[in-house]
Coordinates of N, CA and C in Angstrom, one line a residue:
M1 N 14.4 20.0 -27.4 CA 14.2 20.2 -25.9 C 13.8 18.4 -25.7
S2 N 14.2 18.2 -24.9 CA 14.1 17.0 -24.1 C 12.5 17.6 -23.0
G3 N 12.4 15.8 -22.8 CA 11.1 15.6 -22.1 C 11.2 15.8 -20.8
M4 N 11.9 16.7 -19.9 CA 12.2 17.4 -18.7 C 11.7 17.5 -17.8
E5 N 10.3 18.6 -18.4 CA 9.1 19.6 -17.7 C 8.2 18.2 -16.7
G6 N 7.4 18.2 -16.2 CA 6.4 17.4 -15.3 C 6.7 17.2 -13.9
P7 N 5.9 16.8 -13.3 CA 5.3 16.3 -12.1 C 6.3 15.5 -12.0
V8 N 6.7 14.1 -10.9 CA 7.0 13.7 -10.9 C 6.6 13.3 -9.5
L9 N 6.0 11.9 -9.4 CA 5.9 11.2 -8.3 C 6.3 9.9 -7.9
V10 N 6.4 10.3 -7.1 CA 7.8 8.8 -5.9 C 6.7 8.2 -4.9
V11 N 6.9 6.8 -5.7 CA 6.2 5.8 -5.5 C 7.1 5.0 -4.7
P12 N 6.8 4.7 -3.3 CA 7.2 4.0 -2.1 C 7.0 2.6 -2.4
G13 N 7.5 1.5 -1.5 CA 6.9 0.6 -1.5 C 6.5 0.1 0.2
L14 N 6.4 -1.0 0.7 CA 6.9 -1.6 1.9 C 7.6 -0.9 2.3
N15 N 6.1 -0.5 3.6 CA 6.9 0.3 4.6 C 6.4 1.5 4.9
G16 N 7.0 2.7 3.4 CA 6.3 3.7 2.5 C 8.6 3.9 2.8
S17 N 9.4 4.5 2.0 CA 10.3 5.2 2.1 C 10.6 6.4 3.8
G18 N 11.5 5.2 4.4 CA 11.2 6.5 5.5 C 13.0 8.3 5.1
P19 N 13.3 8.3 6.7 CA 13.8 10.2 6.2 C 15.3 10.4 4.4
N20 N 15.3 9.0 5.7 CA 17.1 7.9 5.5 C 16.9 8.1 4.0
H21 N 16.0 7.1 3.5 CA 16.0 6.4 2.2 C 16.2 7.6 0.8
W22 N 16.7 7.4 -0.4 CA 17.3 7.6 -1.8 C 15.6 8.9 -2.2
Q23 N 14.5 8.0 -2.2 CA 13.7 8.6 -2.9 C 13.1 9.7 -1.9
S24 N 13.4 9.9 -0.7 CA 12.9 11.4 0.4 C 14.3 12.3 0.2
W25 N 14.8 11.6 0.2 CA 16.2 12.5 -0.4 C 16.2 12.7 -1.3
M26 N 16.0 11.9 -2.8 CA 15.2 12.9 -4.1 C 14.0 13.7 -4.3
E27 N 12.7 13.2 -3.0 CA 12.0 14.0 -3.3 C 11.3 15.9 -2.4
A28 N 13.2 15.4 -1.9 CA 13.3 16.7 -1.0 C 13.6 17.6 -2.8
L29 N 14.5 16.8 -2.6 CA 16.2 17.4 -4.0 C 15.4 18.4 -5.4
I30 N 14.0 17.1 -5.5 CA 13.2 18.4 -7.0 C 12.7 18.7 -6.8
G31 N 11.8 18.3 -5.7 CA 9.7 18.8 -5.6 C 9.2 18.2 -5.6
A32 N 9.7 16.4 -5.8 CA 8.2 15.0 -5.9 C 7.0 15.3 -5.0
R33 N 6.9 14.8 -5.9 CA 4.7 14.4 -5.1 C 5.2 13.2 -4.1
R34 N 4.6 13.0 -2.9 CA 4.7 11.4 -3.1 C 3.7 10.5 -3.2
V35 N 3.0 9.9 -3.5 CA 2.4 8.9 -3.4 C 1.8 8.0 -2.5
D36 N 1.0 9.3 -1.4 CA 0.8 7.6 0.4 C 0.4 7.0 0.7
Q37 N 0.0 6.2 0.7 CA -0.9 5.4 1.1 C -1.4 5.3 2.9
D38 N -2.7 4.5 2.7 CA -3.3 4.4 4.0 C -2.1 3.6 4.7
D39 N -1.7 1.9 4.2 CA -1.3 1.5 5.5 C -0.5 1.5 4.5
W40 N 0.9 1.4 5.0 CA 2.6 0.5 4.6 C 2.9 0.1 4.5
T41 N 2.6 -0.6 5.5 CA 3.3 -1.4 6.1 C 1.4 -3.8 4.9
R42 N 0.7 -2.9 4.9 CA -0.3 -3.9 3.9 C 0.1 -3.4 2.4
P43 N 0.7 -4.1 2.2 CA 1.4 -4.4 0.4 C -0.2 -4.2 -0.1
D44 N -1.6 -3.7 -1.0 CA -2.3 -4.6 -1.7 C -2.5 -3.8 -3.0
I45 N -2.3 -4.7 -3.5 CA -1.9 -4.1 -5.2 C -3.7 -3.3 -5.9
D46 N -4.5 -3.1 -5.5 CA -6.2 -2.7 -5.9 C -5.9 -1.2 -5.3
L47 N -6.0 -1.3 -3.6 CA -5.9 -0.2 -3.1 C -4.5 0.6 -4.0
W48 N -3.5 -0.2 -3.3 CA -1.4 1.1 -3.5 C -2.3 1.2 -5.3
S49 N -2.6 0.6 -6.2 CA -2.1 0.8 -7.3 C -3.4 2.6 -7.7
A50 N -4.7 1.9 -7.6 CA -5.8 2.6 -7.2 C -5.1 4.3 -6.1
R51 N -4.5 4.3 -5.2 CA -3.7 5.9 -4.7 C -3.0 6.1 -6.5
V52 N -1.6 5.2 -6.2 CA -1.2 6.1 -7.6 C -1.7 6.3 -8.8
A53 N -2.9 5.4 -9.2 CA -4.1 6.3 -10.5 C -4.1 7.7 -9.8
D54 N -4.7 7.8 -9.3 CA -5.3 9.0 -8.8 C -4.5 9.9 -8.2
A55 N -3.2 9.7 -7.9 CA -2.4 10.5 -8.1 C -1.9 11.7 -9.7
I56 N -1.4 10.6 -9.9 CA -2.1 10.6 -12.1 C -2.3 11.5 -12.5
V57 N -4.1 10.7 -11.6 CA -4.8 11.4 -12.2 C -4.8 12.9 -11.7
A58 N -4.6 13.4 -11.1 CA -5.0 14.6 -10.3 C -3.9 15.3 -10.9
Q59 N -2.6 15.5 -12.3 CA -1.6 16.4 -12.5 C -2.2 16.7 -13.8
A60 N -1.9 17.9 -14.7 CA -2.0 18.9 -15.5 C -1.2 18.3 -16.8
R61 N -0.5 18.0 -16.3 CA 0.3 17.4 -17.2 C 0.7 15.8 -17.8
P62 N 1.0 15.4 -18.2 CA 2.2 13.8 -17.9 C 3.0 13.9 -16.7
V63 N 3.9 12.8 -16.1 CA 4.2 12.8 -14.8 C 4.8 11.3 -14.8
W64 N 6.0 12.4 -14.8 CA 7.1 11.1 -14.0 C 7.4 10.2 -12.9
L65 N 7.4 8.9 -13.1 CA 7.2 8.0 -11.5 C 9.2 7.4 -11.8
V66 N 8.7 8.2 -10.2 CA 9.8 7.3 -9.0 C 9.7 6.7 -8.5
A67 N 9.9 4.5 -8.8 CA 8.9 3.4 -7.8 C 10.1 2.8 -7.8
H68 N 9.8 2.0 -5.9 CA 10.5 1.5 -5.6 C 9.7 0.6 -4.7
S69 N 10.7 -1.5 -5.2 CA 10.4 -2.5 -4.8 C 8.3 -2.8 -5.2
F70 N 7.4 -2.4 -4.0 CA 5.8 -2.6 -4.2 C 4.9 -1.8 -5.3
G71 N 5.8 -0.7 -4.3 CA 5.7 0.5 -6.0 C 5.6 0.5 -6.5
C72 N 6.9 -0.1 -7.7 CA 6.9 -0.5 -9.3 C 5.4 -1.7 -9.5
L73 N 5.8 -2.0 -8.9 CA 4.4 -2.8 -9.3 C 2.6 -2.7 -8.6
A74 N 2.4 -1.4 -8.1 CA 1.5 -0.8 -7.5 C 1.7 0.3 -9.5
S75 N 2.5 1.3 -9.6 CA 2.4 1.8 -10.8 C 2.5 1.5 -11.3
V76 N 3.1 0.0 -11.7 CA 2.7 -0.7 -13.9 C 1.2 -1.2 -14.0
V77 N 0.5 -1.3 -12.8 CA -0.5 -1.6 -12.1 C -1.5 -0.2 -13.0
A78 N -1.7 0.4 -12.1 CA -1.6 1.5 -12.3 C -1.7 2.5 -13.6
V79 N -0.8 2.6 -14.7 CA -0.6 3.0 -15.8 C -0.2 2.5 -17.2
S80 N -1.1 1.3 -16.7 CA -1.9 0.2 -17.3 C -2.8 0.6 -18.2
R81 N -3.6 1.7 -17.2 CA -5.2 2.1 -18.1 C -4.8 3.3 -17.9
L82 N -3.2 4.7 -17.6 CA -3.2 5.5 -17.9 C -2.0 6.0 -18.6
A83 N -1.5 5.1 -19.6 CA -0.3 5.2 -20.2 C -0.1 6.9 -20.4
D84 N -1.4 7.3 -21.4 CA -1.1 8.7 -22.0 C -1.3 10.1 -20.8
R85 N -0.8 9.3 -20.1 CA -0.7 10.2 -19.2 C 0.6 10.3 -18.4
I86 N 2.4 9.8 -19.0 CA 2.6 9.7 -18.3 C 4.2 9.5 -18.9
A87 N 5.0 10.6 -18.4 CA 5.9 11.2 -18.9 C 7.5 9.7 -19.6
G88 N 7.3 9.2 -17.9 CA 8.1 8.1 -17.9 C 8.6 7.3 -16.8
A89 N 8.7 6.3 -16.5 CA 9.9 5.9 -15.8 C 10.8 5.0 -14.6
L90 N 11.3 6.1 -13.6 CA 12.3 4.6 -13.6 C 11.6 3.7 -12.5
L91 N 12.0 2.8 -12.7 CA 11.5 2.1 -10.8 C 13.0 0.8 -11.0
V92 N 12.7 1.3 -9.5 CA 14.1 0.6 -9.0 C 13.9 0.1 -7.8
A93 N 14.8 -1.0 -7.7 CA 13.7 -3.1 -7.2 C 12.9 -3.4 -6.7
P94 N 12.3 -2.8 -8.4 CA 11.4 -3.9 -7.8 C 10.7 -5.2 -7.5
A95 N 10.3 -5.0 -6.2 CA 9.1 -6.6 -5.4 C 8.3 -7.3 -6.3
S96 N 9.4 -9.0 -5.7 CA 8.9 -9.6 -7.1 C 7.7 -9.8 -7.3
P97 N 6.1 -9.9 -7.2 CA 5.2 -10.4 -7.6 C 4.6 -12.3 -7.3
D98 N 5.9 -12.8 -7.5 CA 4.9 -13.8 -5.9 C 5.3 -14.1 -4.9
K99 N 6.2 -13.2 -4.5 CA 6.2 -13.2 -3.2 C 4.0 -12.2 -2.8
F100 N 3.8 -11.8 -3.6 CA 2.8 -11.6 -3.9 C 1.2 -11.9 -3.4
G101 N 1.9 -13.5 -4.8 CA 0.6 -13.9 -5.0 C 0.0 -13.2 -5.8
I102 N 0.5 -12.3 -6.8 CA -0.4 -11.5 -7.8 C -0.1 -10.9 -9.2
T103 N 0.9 -12.0 -9.7 CA 2.3 -12.1 -10.4 C 0.9 -12.1 -11.7
A104 N -0.2 -12.4 -12.1 CA -0.9 -12.6 -12.9 C -1.9 -11.4 -13.7
R105 N -1.7 -10.5 -12.3 CA -2.5 -8.9 -12.4 C -1.8 -8.0 -12.9
I106 N 0.0 -9.0 -12.7 CA 0.7 -7.9 -12.8 C 0.7 -7.9 -14.5
P107 N 0.4 -6.1 -14.8 CA 0.7 -6.5 -17.1 C 1.9 -7.3 -17.2
D108 N 2.6 -7.8 -18.4 CA 3.2 -8.4 -18.9 C 3.6 -7.7 -20.8
T109 N 3.6 -6.3 -20.5 CA 4.0 -5.8 -22.0 C 4.1 -5.2 -22.2
P110 N 4.4 -4.5 -23.2 CA 5.8 -3.2 -22.8 C 4.7 -1.9 -22.3
L111 N 5.3 -1.4 -21.8 CA 5.1 0.0 -21.3 C 5.0 0.9 -22.7
P112 N 4.3 1.6 -22.8 CA 3.9 2.2 -24.2 C 5.0 4.0 -23.8
F113 N 5.6 4.2 -22.8 CA 6.6 6.0 -22.2 C 8.4 4.9 -22.0
P114 N 9.4 5.7 -21.7 CA 10.8 6.2 -21.8 C 10.4 5.1 -20.4
T115 N 10.4 3.5 -20.0 CA 11.1 3.1 -18.4 C 12.7 2.8 -18.4
V116 N 13.6 2.8 -17.6 CA 14.3 2.1 -16.6 C 13.9 1.3 -15.5
L117 N 14.8 0.7 -15.6 CA 14.6 -0.5 -15.0 C 15.9 -0.7 -13.4
A118 N 15.7 -0.3 -12.7 CA 17.3 -0.1 -11.9 C 17.8 -1.7 -10.9
A119 N 18.3 -2.6 -11.1 CA 17.3 -3.9 -10.3 C 19.6 -5.0 -9.6
S120 N 19.4 -5.0 -8.9 CA 20.9 -5.8 -8.2 C 20.9 -6.8 -8.2
R121 N 21.3 -6.8 -8.5 CA 22.0 -9.0 -8.2 C 21.8 -9.3 -6.7
N122 N 21.5 -8.6 -5.7 CA 21.1 -9.7 -4.8 C 20.8 -8.9 -3.4
D123 N 19.2 -8.5 -4.1 CA 18.4 -8.4 -4.2 C 17.3 -9.2 -3.1
P124 N 16.6 -9.5 -2.4 CA 16.4 -9.6 -1.2 C 14.5 -10.4 -2.1
W125 N 13.9 -9.3 -2.8 CA 13.0 -9.2 -2.6 C 13.3 -9.2 -4.7
M126 N 13.8 -9.9 -5.0 CA 13.6 -10.0 -6.8 C 15.2 -10.2 -7.4
K127 N 14.6 -11.5 -7.8 CA 16.6 -12.6 -8.9 C 16.4 -11.2 -9.5
F128 N 18.2 -11.9 -10.2 CA 18.1 -10.3 -11.1 C 17.9 -10.4 -11.8
M129 N 17.6 -12.6 -12.8 CA 17.3 -12.5 -13.6 C 15.3 -12.1 -14.2
S130 N 14.9 -12.6 -13.3 CA 13.6 -12.0 -13.4 C 13.3 -10.4 -13.1
A131 N 14.6 -9.5 -12.6 CA 13.9 -8.9 -12.7 C 14.2 -8.2 -14.5
A132 N 15.0 -8.9 -14.9 CA 15.6 -9.3 -15.8 C 14.3 -9.5 -16.8
R133 N 13.8 -10.1 -16.7 CA 12.7 -10.9 -17.4 C 11.9 -10.3 -18.4
W134 N 11.3 -9.0 -16.0 CA 9.8 -7.7 -16.4 C 10.9 -6.9 -17.1
A135 N 12.2 -6.7 -16.5 CA 12.3 -5.0 -18.1 C 12.0 -5.9 -19.1
D136 N 12.2 -7.0 -19.6 CA 12.3 -7.5 -21.2 C 10.3 -7.0 -21.1
R137 N 10.0 -7.6 -20.4 CA 8.1 -8.0 -21.2 C 7.9 -6.0 -21.1
W138 N 8.4 -5.6 -19.9 CA 8.1 -3.8 -19.8 C 8.7 -2.9 -20.5
G139 N 9.5 -3.9 -22.0 CA 9.9 -2.7 -22.8 C 11.1 -2.3 -22.3
A140 N 11.7 -2.0 -20.5 CA 12.4 -1.5 -20.1 C 13.7 -1.6 -20.2
R141 N 14.4 -0.7 -20.6 CA 16.1 -0.9 -20.4 C 16.7 -1.5 -18.8
L142 N 17.0 -1.9 -18.2 CA 17.5 -3.0 -17.8 C 19.0 -1.6 -17.2
I143 N 19.4 -1.3 -15.8 CA 20.5 -1.1 -15.7 C 21.0 -2.2 -13.4
D144 N 22.0 -3.0 -14.2 CA 22.6 -3.4 -13.5 C 23.6 -3.0 -12.5
L145 N 22.4 -2.6 -11.3 CA 22.6 -2.1 -10.1 C 24.8 -3.0 -9.4
G146 N 25.1 -4.1 -9.9 CA 26.1 -4.9 -9.4 C 25.5 -5.6 -7.9
E147 N 26.0 -5.6 -7.0 CA 25.2 -6.3 -6.2 C 25.3 -4.9 -4.7
A148 N 23.8 -4.4 -4.9 CA 23.4 -2.8 -4.1 C 22.3 -3.1 -3.5
G149 N 21.9 -4.8 -2.7 CA 20.8 -5.1 -2.0 C 19.1 -4.4 -2.6
H150 N 18.8 -4.1 -1.4 CA 17.6 -3.8 -2.3 C 17.8 -2.7 -2.7
V151 N 19.0 -1.7 -2.7 CA 18.3 -0.1 -2.9 C 17.8 0.9 -2.5
N152 N 18.0 0.2 -0.2 CA 17.0 0.7 0.7 C 18.2 1.9 1.8
T153 N 17.5 1.7 2.7 CA 18.1 2.5 3.8 C 19.4 2.0 4.2
E154 N 18.9 0.2 4.5 CA 19.5 -0.5 5.0 C 21.4 -1.5 4.6
S155 N 20.6 -1.3 3.2 CA 22.1 -1.6 2.2 C 22.3 -0.4 1.4
G156 N 22.0 1.1 2.4 CA 23.3 2.4 1.8 C 22.7 2.8 1.1
H157 N 21.7 2.4 1.4 CA 21.9 3.8 -0.1 C 20.5 4.9 0.3
G158 N 20.1 6.6 1.3 CA 20.5 7.5 1.5 C 20.3 8.0 -0.3
A159 N 20.9 9.3 0.5 CA 21.5 10.2 -1.1 C 22.1 9.1 -2.3
W160 N 21.4 8.7 -2.6 CA 21.7 8.4 -3.9 C 22.1 9.2 -5.1
P161 N 23.0 10.1 -5.7 CA 23.6 10.6 -6.3 C 23.2 10.0 -7.9
E162 N 23.6 8.5 -8.2 CA 24.2 7.9 -9.0 C 22.2 7.6 -9.7
G163 N 21.1 7.4 -9.2 CA 20.2 7.1 -9.0 C 19.5 8.2 -9.1
L164 N 19.5 9.2 -9.4 CA 19.3 10.8 -10.0 C 19.9 10.3 -11.2
E165 N 21.3 10.7 -11.4 CA 21.7 10.8 -12.5 C 20.6 10.0 -13.0
L166 N 20.4 7.8 -13.1 CA 19.6 8.0 -13.7 C 18.7 8.8 -13.9
F167 N 17.6 8.8 -13.7 CA 16.5 9.8 -13.2 C 16.4 11.0 -14.8
R168 N 17.9 11.6 -14.3 CA 17.9 12.6 -14.8 C 18.2 12.2 -17.2
Q169 N 18.9 10.8 -16.4 CA 19.0 10.4 -18.3 C 17.8 10.1 -18.5
L170 N 17.2 9.5 -18.1 CA 15.5 8.7 -18.5 C 14.4 10.0 -19.9
Q171 N 15.7 11.7 -18.1 CA 14.2 12.7 -18.9 C 14.7 13.0 -20.0
A172 N 16.0 13.1 -20.3 CA 16.7 13.7 -21.3 C 16.6 12.4 -22.3
S173 N 15.9 11.8 -22.3 CA 16.3 11.0 -23.3 C 14.6 10.3 -24.3
A174 N 12.8 11.0 -22.8 CA 12.2 11.3 -23.4 C 12.0 12.4 -24.4
P175 N 10.7 12.0 -25.5 CA 10.0 13.2 -25.9 C 9.6 13.9 -25.5
A176 N 9.4 15.6 -26.2 CA 9.2 16.2 -25.4 C 7.4 16.1 -24.9
M177 N 6.9 16.3 -23.3 CA 6.1 16.4 -23.8 C 5.3 18.0 -22.3
T178 N 6.0 18.5 -22.9 CA 5.0 19.7 -21.9 C 3.6 20.6 -21.7
G179 N 3.3 20.2 -23.1 CA 1.5 20.5 -22.9 C 0.3 19.9 -22.0
P180 N -0.4 20.7 -21.1 CA -1.5 20.3 -20.3 C -2.0 18.6 -21.6
L181 N -2.6 18.3 -20.6 CA -3.4 16.8 -21.3 C -5.1 17.5 -21.7
Q182 N -5.5 17.1 -22.3 CA -6.2 17.3 -22.9 C -7.6 15.2 -23.0
D183 N -8.6 16.0 -22.4 CA -9.5 15.0 -22.1 C -10.4 15.1 -22.7

């Protein structure tokens, strides 16, 4: 049995993921829950990661994270203290923490759950080689998306079957984690 069971949390980045974004498409398709932020225009690592942590803790079973851009950074910070509650994470086009002056705040050790980092070679928010270094630090499987921009609506990523397939492969590769969490 794979680790496919369990709630899925979608963690958007700056400005949220609008109705035509691949995260919104995936959320509707698989019945995921969105982690909302009070202000999508003001990325704040403390507030955003606390909101992600609250959403994780609210679930009775280990969760799957599907994060994008600044949402990847908020997710990695949130899970640093909740790793036993995570089944796995798909991190797509993470934003560079350097752009927000928070590099020192981002964990740089392996994540103790299956993780895939999908990065683009022409992403304006993080250079591919930087994404590769973060994938290595986090122990994530790096997926080279080629020239896919920031993997958002502007780069043509509305419905994104390839992203859903990456997520399904991640779920299938994970150990089974189906039971309720013990406090």
